[in-house]
Amino acid sequence: AYLMRQMQLLKGPIPADDAASLLLWGEDGAAVDCARGDFDYTLPGGRAEVIRRAPWFLVLSAFTAQVIQRRWIQDRQNFVSVFRDGTGLIAGGGNTKLQPSWSNFTVGDESLLERRPGDEDPVFIPPLGLHHVPEAARLLDDGRPGVELVYSDRDGGKHRGRIRLQIVNRDRLRYTLEGDSAMAAHFTILPRMGQPVKTAVGQTADLGATPFHWQPGAWIEHAGVRFPLPPGTTARWPVLPHDPYTKDGHAEPEEGRLVIDLPAAGEHTIEIEIRAREAGAAQSNSVRSTYRTGYSR
């Protein structure tokens, strides 16, 4: 909230030294509601944008980078985050390595890149046959905030995936994605450990260490937030990151994501509906910060 307020007052580019300090020293802490009013802020050069429409706070990035063979430099793979006052960070949540299912889109066989238990010196570069990080990106400006991501395939072909956001009201947001038949799409939901997950077809569980791979039907709901889904989706938990702070990269379930997988061909909409006001707020501190642990560096 403090940073939102300062960006609103600045009305211009953030100096490079100040931006570097934010990245270096930013930490979790108690929140103070000092940001008032709605605003948009786009970084110089148009590579990232934040949008405040209370109670929603949206972040879109168009920064891309090649995957490199260093555990500390995360793959730039997830470009959209959705936050809501009283609920916390709902979707998005940053980057990792060796986990293509955290990417907004993938082209190719995701099983070619995965963490192997006990491997302390993994190859982080994806092999031919998988592209999970875009080579180019741009923000969209057609009346709805969004981002276009461009991926290559092994034959040099280009594949464009687009994500657009639309705030319907204070309790409802539309997340629309589109791509082509060579692409798969992934929607990453931040976990609230111990909170219930249920689906339209009657599946239910309290989120914990027990994995599941479901076909949820028309919707999935977690911690008071319902996600109406398009046909053909699957839901997987826990989809774990590579933790750079453990020798072999293993991570705990609370570091994972609940991932919705769907084919990207055509246009599809996932909605975010707040079923109970302030739902999940008490659990929001249980979500491990991706900035603190390094997954978004």
CSV table of C-alpha atoms in Angstrom, one decimal:
chain,number,residue,atom,x,y,z
A,1,ALA,CA,0.0,0.0,0.0
A,2,TYR,CA,2.9,2.4,0.8
A,3,LEU,CA,4.5,1.7,-2.6
A,4,MET,CA,1.2,2.2,-4.4
A,5,ARG,CA,0.8,5.6,-2.7
A,6,GLN,CA,4.4,6.7,-3.5
A,7,MET,CA,4.0,5.7,-7.2
A,8,GLN,CA,0.8,7.7,-7.3
A,9,LEU,CA,2.5,10.8,-5.9
A,10,LEU,CA,5.6,10.5,-8.0
A,11,LYS,CA,3.8,10.9,-11.3
A,12,GLY,CA,6.9,9.9,-13.3
A,13,PRO,CA,9.6,7.2,-13.7
A,14,ILE,CA,11.0,5.6,-10.6
A,15,PRO,CA,14.8,6.5,-10.4
A,16,ALA,CA,17.0,3.5,-11.1
A,17,ASP,CA,18.6,3.6,-7.7
A,18,ASP,CA,15.3,3.7,-6.0
A,19,ALA,CA,14.0,0.7,-8.0
A,20,ALA,CA,17.2,-1.2,-7.2
A,21,SER,CA,16.7,-0.5,-3.5
A,22,LEU,CA,13.1,-1.8,-3.6
A,23,LEU,CA,14.3,-5.1,-5.1
A,24,LEU,CA,17.1,-5.4,-2.6
A,25,TRP,CA,15.4,-4.5,0.6
A,26,GLY,CA,11.7,-5.4,-0.1
A,27,GLU,CA,10.3,-7.8,2.6
A,28,ASP,CA,7.0,-9.0,4.0
A,29,GLY,CA,5.6,-7.0,6.8
A,30,ALA,CA,2.5,-5.5,8.4
A,31,ALA,CA,0.3,-3.7,5.9
A,32,VAL,CA,-1.0,-0.1,6.5
A,33,ASP,CA,-3.9,1.1,4.3
A,34,CYS,CA,-2.3,4.3,3.1
A,35,ALA,CA,-3.1,4.0,-0.6
A,36,ARG,CA,-6.2,5.9,-1.5
A,37,GLY,CA,-7.9,6.2,-4.9
A,38,ASP,CA,-7.5,4.4,-8.2
A,39,PHE,CA,-4.6,4.9,-10.6
A,40,ASP,CA,-2.6,3.3,-13.4
A,41,TYR,CA,1.2,3.3,-13.6
A,42,THR,CA,3.3,2.2,-16.6
A,43,LEU,CA,7.1,1.9,-16.4
A,44,PRO,CA,9.1,4.0,-18.8
A,45,GLY,CA,9.4,2.1,-22.1
A,46,GLY,CA,6.0,0.4,-21.5
A,47,ARG,CA,7.4,-2.9,-20.2
A,48,ALA,CA,5.3,-3.2,-17.1
A,49,GLU,CA,2.0,-1.8,-15.7
A,50,VAL,CA,0.2,-1.7,-12.4
A,51,ILE,CA,-3.5,-1.0,-12.2
A,52,ARG,CA,-5.4,0.0,-9.1
A,53,ARG,CA,-9.2,-0.2,-9.1
A,54,ALA,CA,-10.1,-0.7,-5.5
A,55,PRO,CA,-10.3,-3.4,-4.2
A,56,TRP,CA,-8.4,-4.9,-7.2
A,57,PHE,CA,-4.7,-4.5,-7.9
A,58,LEU,CA,-3.4,-5.9,-11.1
A,59,VAL,CA,0.2,-6.3,-12.3
A,60,LEU,CA,1.3,-7.0,-15.9
A,61,SER,CA,4.9,-7.5,-17.1
A,62,ALA,CA,6.4,-7.6,-20.6
A,63,PHE,CA,10.0,-8.1,-19.4
A,64,THR,CA,11.6,-11.2,-21.0
A,65,ALA,CA,14.9,-12.9,-20.6
A,66,GLN,CA,16.6,-16.1,-21.8
A,67,VAL,CA,16.8,-19.1,-19.5
A,68,ILE,CA,20.3,-19.4,-18.1
A,69,GLN,CA,22.2,-22.1,-16.3
A,70,ARG,CA,22.1,-20.5,-12.8
A,71,ARG,CA,19.8,-21.5,-10.0
A,72,TRP,CA,19.5,-18.0,-8.7
A,73,ILE,CA,18.2,-16.4,-11.9
A,74,GLN,CA,14.6,-17.4,-12.3
A,75,ASP,CA,12.9,-18.1,-15.6
A,76,ARG,CA,10.6,-15.2,-16.7
A,77,GLN,CA,7.5,-17.3,-17.2
A,78,ASN,CA,4.6,-15.8,-15.4
A,79,PHE,CA,3.5,-12.3,-16.5
A,80,VAL,CA,0.2,-11.5,-14.8
A,81,SER,CA,-0.7,-11.2,-11.1
A,82,VAL,CA,-4.1,-10.5,-9.5
A,83,PHE,CA,-4.4,-9.1,-6.0
A,84,ARG,CA,-7.6,-8.1,-4.1
A,85,ASP,CA,-7.9,-6.2,-0.8
A,86,GLY,CA,-9.1,-8.5,2.0
A,87,THR,CA,-8.3,-11.7,0.0
A,88,GLY,CA,-4.6,-11.3,-0.9
A,89,LEU,CA,-2.7,-12.5,-3.9
A,90,ILE,CA,-5.1,-14.7,-5.9
A,91,ALA,CA,-3.4,-15.6,-9.2
A,92,GLY,CA,0.1,-15.4,-10.6
A,93,GLY,CA,2.7,-15.4,-7.9
A,94,GLY,CA,6.0,-15.2,-9.7
A,95,ASN,CA,8.6,-17.4,-11.3
A,96,THR,CA,10.8,-20.4,-10.7
A,97,LYS,CA,13.0,-23.0,-12.6
A,98,LEU,CA,12.5,-26.5,-13.8
A,99,GLN,CA,8.7,-26.0,-13.6
A,100,PRO,CA,7.1,-25.1,-17.0
A,101,SER,CA,3.6,-25.5,-15.5
A,102,TRP,CA,4.1,-22.1,-13.7
A,103,SER,CA,4.3,-20.5,-17.2
A,104,ASN,CA,1.3,-18.7,-18.6
A,105,PHE,CA,1.8,-20.7,-21.8
A,106,THR,CA,4.0,-23.6,-23.0
A,107,VAL,CA,4.8,-25.0,-26.5
A,108,GLY,CA,5.9,-28.6,-26.6
A,109,ASP,CA,6.4,-31.4,-24.1
A,110,GLU,CA,6.5,-30.2,-20.5
A,111,SER,CA,7.9,-33.5,-19.2
A,112,LEU,CA,11.2,-32.7,-20.9
A,113,LEU,CA,12.0,-30.2,-18.1
A,114,GLU,CA,11.5,-31.3,-14.5
A,115,ARG,CA,13.3,-31.5,-11.2
A,116,ARG,CA,14.8,-34.9,-10.4
A,117,PRO,CA,14.9,-35.7,-6.6
A,118,GLY,CA,18.5,-35.7,-5.4
A,119,ASP,CA,19.9,-33.9,-8.4
A,120,GLU,CA,22.1,-31.1,-7.0
A,121,ASP,CA,23.5,-29.9,-10.3
A,122,PRO,CA,20.6,-30.0,-12.8
A,123,VAL,CA,20.5,-28.7,-16.3
A,124,PHE,CA,18.2,-25.7,-16.2
A,125,ILE,CA,18.2,-25.0,-20.0
A,126,PRO,CA,15.1,-26.6,-21.6
A,127,PRO,CA,15.9,-29.1,-24.3
A,128,LEU,CA,14.6,-28.9,-27.9
A,129,GLY,CA,10.9,-29.8,-27.9
A,130,LEU,CA,9.9,-27.4,-25.1
A,131,HIS,CA,9.5,-23.6,-24.9
A,132,HIS,CA,8.1,-22.3,-21.7
A,133,VAL,CA,9.6,-18.8,-21.7
A,134,PRO,CA,8.6,-16.2,-24.3
A,135,GLU,CA,11.2,-14.6,-26.5
A,136,ALA,CA,9.2,-11.4,-26.8
A,137,ALA,CA,6.3,-9.7,-25.0
A,138,ARG,CA,4.3,-6.4,-25.2
A,139,LEU,CA,1.5,-4.9,-23.2
A,140,LEU,CA,-1.8,-4.6,-24.9
A,141,ASP,CA,-3.7,-1.4,-25.2
A,142,ASP,CA,-7.2,-2.1,-26.6
A,143,GLY,CA,-9.4,-1.1,-23.8
A,144,ARG,CA,-8.6,-4.0,-21.6
A,145,PRO,CA,-5.3,-4.4,-19.8
A,146,GLY,CA,-3.3,-7.3,-21.1
A,147,VAL,CA,-0.1,-8.8,-22.4
A,148,GLU,CA,1.0,-10.6,-25.6
A,149,LEU,CA,3.6,-13.3,-25.3
A,150,VAL,CA,5.5,-14.7,-28.3
A,151,TYR,CA,7.0,-18.3,-28.2
A,152,SER,CA,9.0,-20.2,-30.7
A,153,ASP,CA,8.8,-23.9,-31.5
A,154,ARG,CA,11.6,-26.3,-32.4
A,155,ASP,CA,11.1,-25.5,-36.1
A,156,GLY,CA,11.3,-21.8,-35.7
A,157,GLY,CA,7.6,-21.1,-35.9
A,158,LYS,CA,6.0,-18.3,-33.8
A,159,HIS,CA,3.1,-18.7,-31.4
A,160,ARG,CA,1.3,-15.8,-29.8
A,161,GLY,CA,-0.5,-16.1,-26.5
A,162,ARG,CA,-2.6,-13.2,-25.1
A,163,ILE,CA,-4.0,-12.6,-21.7
A,164,ARG,CA,-6.5,-9.8,-21.0
A,165,LEU,CA,-8.1,-8.7,-17.7
A,166,GLN,CA,-11.5,-7.1,-17.1
A,167,ILE,CA,-12.8,-6.0,-13.7
A,168,VAL,CA,-16.6,-6.6,-13.7
A,169,ASN,CA,-17.2,-5.3,-10.2
A,170,ARG,CA,-15.6,-5.4,-6.7
A,171,ASP,CA,-16.2,-9.1,-6.4
A,172,ARG,CA,-15.7,-10.4,-9.9
A,173,LEU,CA,-12.9,-10.3,-12.5
A,174,ARG,CA,-12.5,-11.9,-15.9
A,175,TYR,CA,-9.2,-13.5,-17.0
A,176,THR,CA,-9.3,-14.2,-20.7
A,177,LEU,CA,-6.6,-16.0,-22.7
A,178,GLU,CA,-6.1,-17.0,-26.2
A,179,GLY,CA,-3.5,-18.9,-28.3
A,180,ASP,CA,-3.2,-21.6,-30.9
A,181,SER,CA,-3.5,-25.3,-31.1
A,182,ALA,CA,0.3,-25.8,-30.4
A,183,MET,CA,0.1,-24.1,-27.1
A,184,ALA,CA,-1.1,-25.1,-23.6
A,185,ALA,CA,-2.2,-22.5,-21.0
A,186,HIS,CA,-1.7,-22.6,-17.2
A,187,PHE,CA,-3.5,-20.5,-14.6
A,188,THR,CA,-1.7,-20.5,-11.2
A,189,ILE,CA,-3.7,-20.1,-8.0
A,190,LEU,CA,-2.0,-19.1,-4.7
A,191,PRO,CA,-2.6,-21.7,-2.0
A,192,ARG,CA,-4.2,-21.2,1.4
A,193,MET,CA,-3.0,-24.2,3.3
A,194,GLY,CA,-5.7,-26.0,5.3
A,195,GLN,CA,-8.5,-24.2,3.5
A,196,PRO,CA,-11.0,-26.2,1.5
A,197,VAL,CA,-11.0,-26.9,-2.3
A,198,LYS,CA,-14.1,-28.1,-4.0
A,199,THR,CA,-15.4,-28.5,-7.5
A,200,ALA,CA,-18.6,-28.5,-9.5
A,201,VAL,CA,-18.5,-32.3,-9.8
A,202,GLY,CA,-18.3,-32.9,-6.1
A,203,GLN,CA,-14.6,-33.3,-5.5
A,204,THR,CA,-13.4,-31.8,-2.2
A,205,ALA,CA,-10.3,-31.7,0.0
A,206,ASP,CA,-8.5,-29.5,2.5
A,207,LEU,CA,-5.4,-28.2,0.9
A,208,GLY,CA,-2.4,-30.0,2.4
A,209,ALA,CA,0.4,-32.4,1.4
A,210,THR,CA,-1.9,-34.8,-0.4
A,211,PRO,CA,-1.7,-34.3,-4.2
A,212,PHE,CA,-4.6,-34.4,-6.6
A,213,HIS,CA,-5.2,-34.3,-10.3
A,214,TRP,CA,-8.9,-33.5,-11.0
A,215,GLN,CA,-11.2,-32.7,-13.8
A,216,PRO,CA,-13.2,-30.0,-11.9
A,217,GLY,CA,-16.0,-29.4,-14.3
A,218,ALA,CA,-17.6,-25.9,-14.5
A,219,TRP,CA,-15.8,-24.4,-11.5
A,220,ILE,CA,-13.3,-24.9,-8.8
A,221,GLU,CA,-13.4,-23.0,-5.4
A,222,HIS,CA,-10.7,-22.4,-2.9
A,223,ALA,CA,-10.7,-20.4,0.3
A,224,GLY,CA,-13.8,-18.4,-0.5
A,225,VAL,CA,-12.9,-17.7,-4.1
A,226,ARG,CA,-14.7,-19.4,-7.0
A,227,PHE,CA,-13.1,-19.8,-10.4
A,228,PRO,CA,-15.7,-20.6,-13.2
A,229,LEU,CA,-13.8,-22.5,-15.8
A,230,PRO,CA,-14.1,-23.2,-19.5
A,231,PRO,CA,-14.6,-26.8,-20.7
A,232,GLY,CA,-11.6,-29.2,-20.9
A,233,THR,CA,-9.7,-28.0,-17.8
A,234,THR,CA,-7.7,-30.0,-15.3
A,235,ALA,CA,-6.6,-29.0,-11.7
A,236,ARG,CA,-3.3,-30.2,-10.2
A,237,TRP,CA,-1.9,-29.8,-6.7
A,238,PRO,CA,0.8,-29.3,-5.6
A,239,VAL,CA,2.8,-28.0,-8.6
A,240,LEU,CA,6.1,-27.4,-6.9
A,241,PRO,CA,8.9,-24.9,-7.8
A,242,HIS,CA,12.6,-25.5,-7.7
A,243,ASP,CA,13.7,-24.0,-4.4
A,244,PRO,CA,17.2,-22.5,-4.9
A,245,TYR,CA,17.9,-22.6,-1.2
A,246,THR,CA,17.8,-26.4,-0.9
A,247,LYS,CA,20.7,-28.4,-2.4
A,248,ASP,CA,18.6,-30.5,-4.7
A,249,GLY,CA,15.9,-27.9,-5.2
A,250,HIS,CA,13.1,-29.7,-3.4
A,251,ALA,CA,10.2,-27.6,-2.1
A,252,GLU,CA,7.4,-28.0,0.4
A,253,PRO,CA,3.7,-28.1,-0.6
A,254,GLU,CA,3.1,-24.6,0.8
A,255,GLU,CA,5.5,-23.3,-1.8
A,256,GLY,CA,3.5,-24.8,-4.6
A,257,ARG,CA,0.7,-23.6,-6.8
A,258,LEU,CA,-2.8,-25.0,-7.6
A,259,VAL,CA,-2.6,-25.0,-11.4
A,260,ILE,CA,-5.4,-25.0,-13.8
A,261,ASP,CA,-4.4,-26.5,-17.2
A,262,LEU,CA,-6.3,-25.9,-20.4
A,263,PRO,CA,-5.6,-26.0,-24.2
A,264,ALA,CA,-4.9,-22.5,-25.5
A,265,ALA,CA,-6.5,-22.8,-28.9
A,266,GLY,CA,-9.2,-20.1,-29.3
A,267,GLU,CA,-10.4,-17.8,-26.6
A,268,HIS,CA,-11.2,-19.0,-23.1
A,269,THR,CA,-12.2,-17.1,-19.9
A,270,ILE,CA,-11.6,-18.0,-16.3
A,271,GLU,CA,-13.5,-15.8,-13.9
A,272,ILE,CA,-12.5,-14.9,-10.3
A,273,GLU,CA,-15.5,-14.6,-8.1
A,274,ILE,CA,-15.2,-13.6,-4.4
A,275,ARG,CA,-17.8,-15.7,-2.7
A,276,ALA,CA,-17.3,-14.4,0.8
A,277,ARG,CA,-16.0,-10.9,1.5
A,278,GLU,CA,-12.6,-11.0,3.3
A,279,ALA,CA,-12.4,-14.7,2.5
A,280,GLY,CA,-8.8,-15.9,2.8
A,281,ALA,CA,-7.5,-12.8,4.5
A,282,ALA,CA,-6.7,-14.7,7.7
A,283,GLN,CA,-4.8,-17.2,5.6
A,284,SER,CA,-3.0,-14.8,3.4
A,285,ASN,CA,0.1,-14.7,5.5
A,286,SER,CA,0.5,-18.5,5.0
A,287,VAL,CA,1.4,-17.9,1.4
A,288,ARG,CA,5.1,-17.9,1.2
A,289,SER,CA,6.3,-14.7,-0.5
A,290,THR,CA,7.9,-15.5,-3.9
A,291,TYR,CA,9.9,-12.3,-3.6
A,292,ARG,CA,11.4,-13.3,-0.2
A,293,THR,CA,12.3,-16.8,-1.4
A,294,GLY,CA,13.8,-15.6,-4.7
A,295,TYR,CA,11.3,-17.2,-7.1
A,296,SER,CA,10.7,-13.9,-8.9
A,297,ARG,CA,14.3,-12.7,-9.2
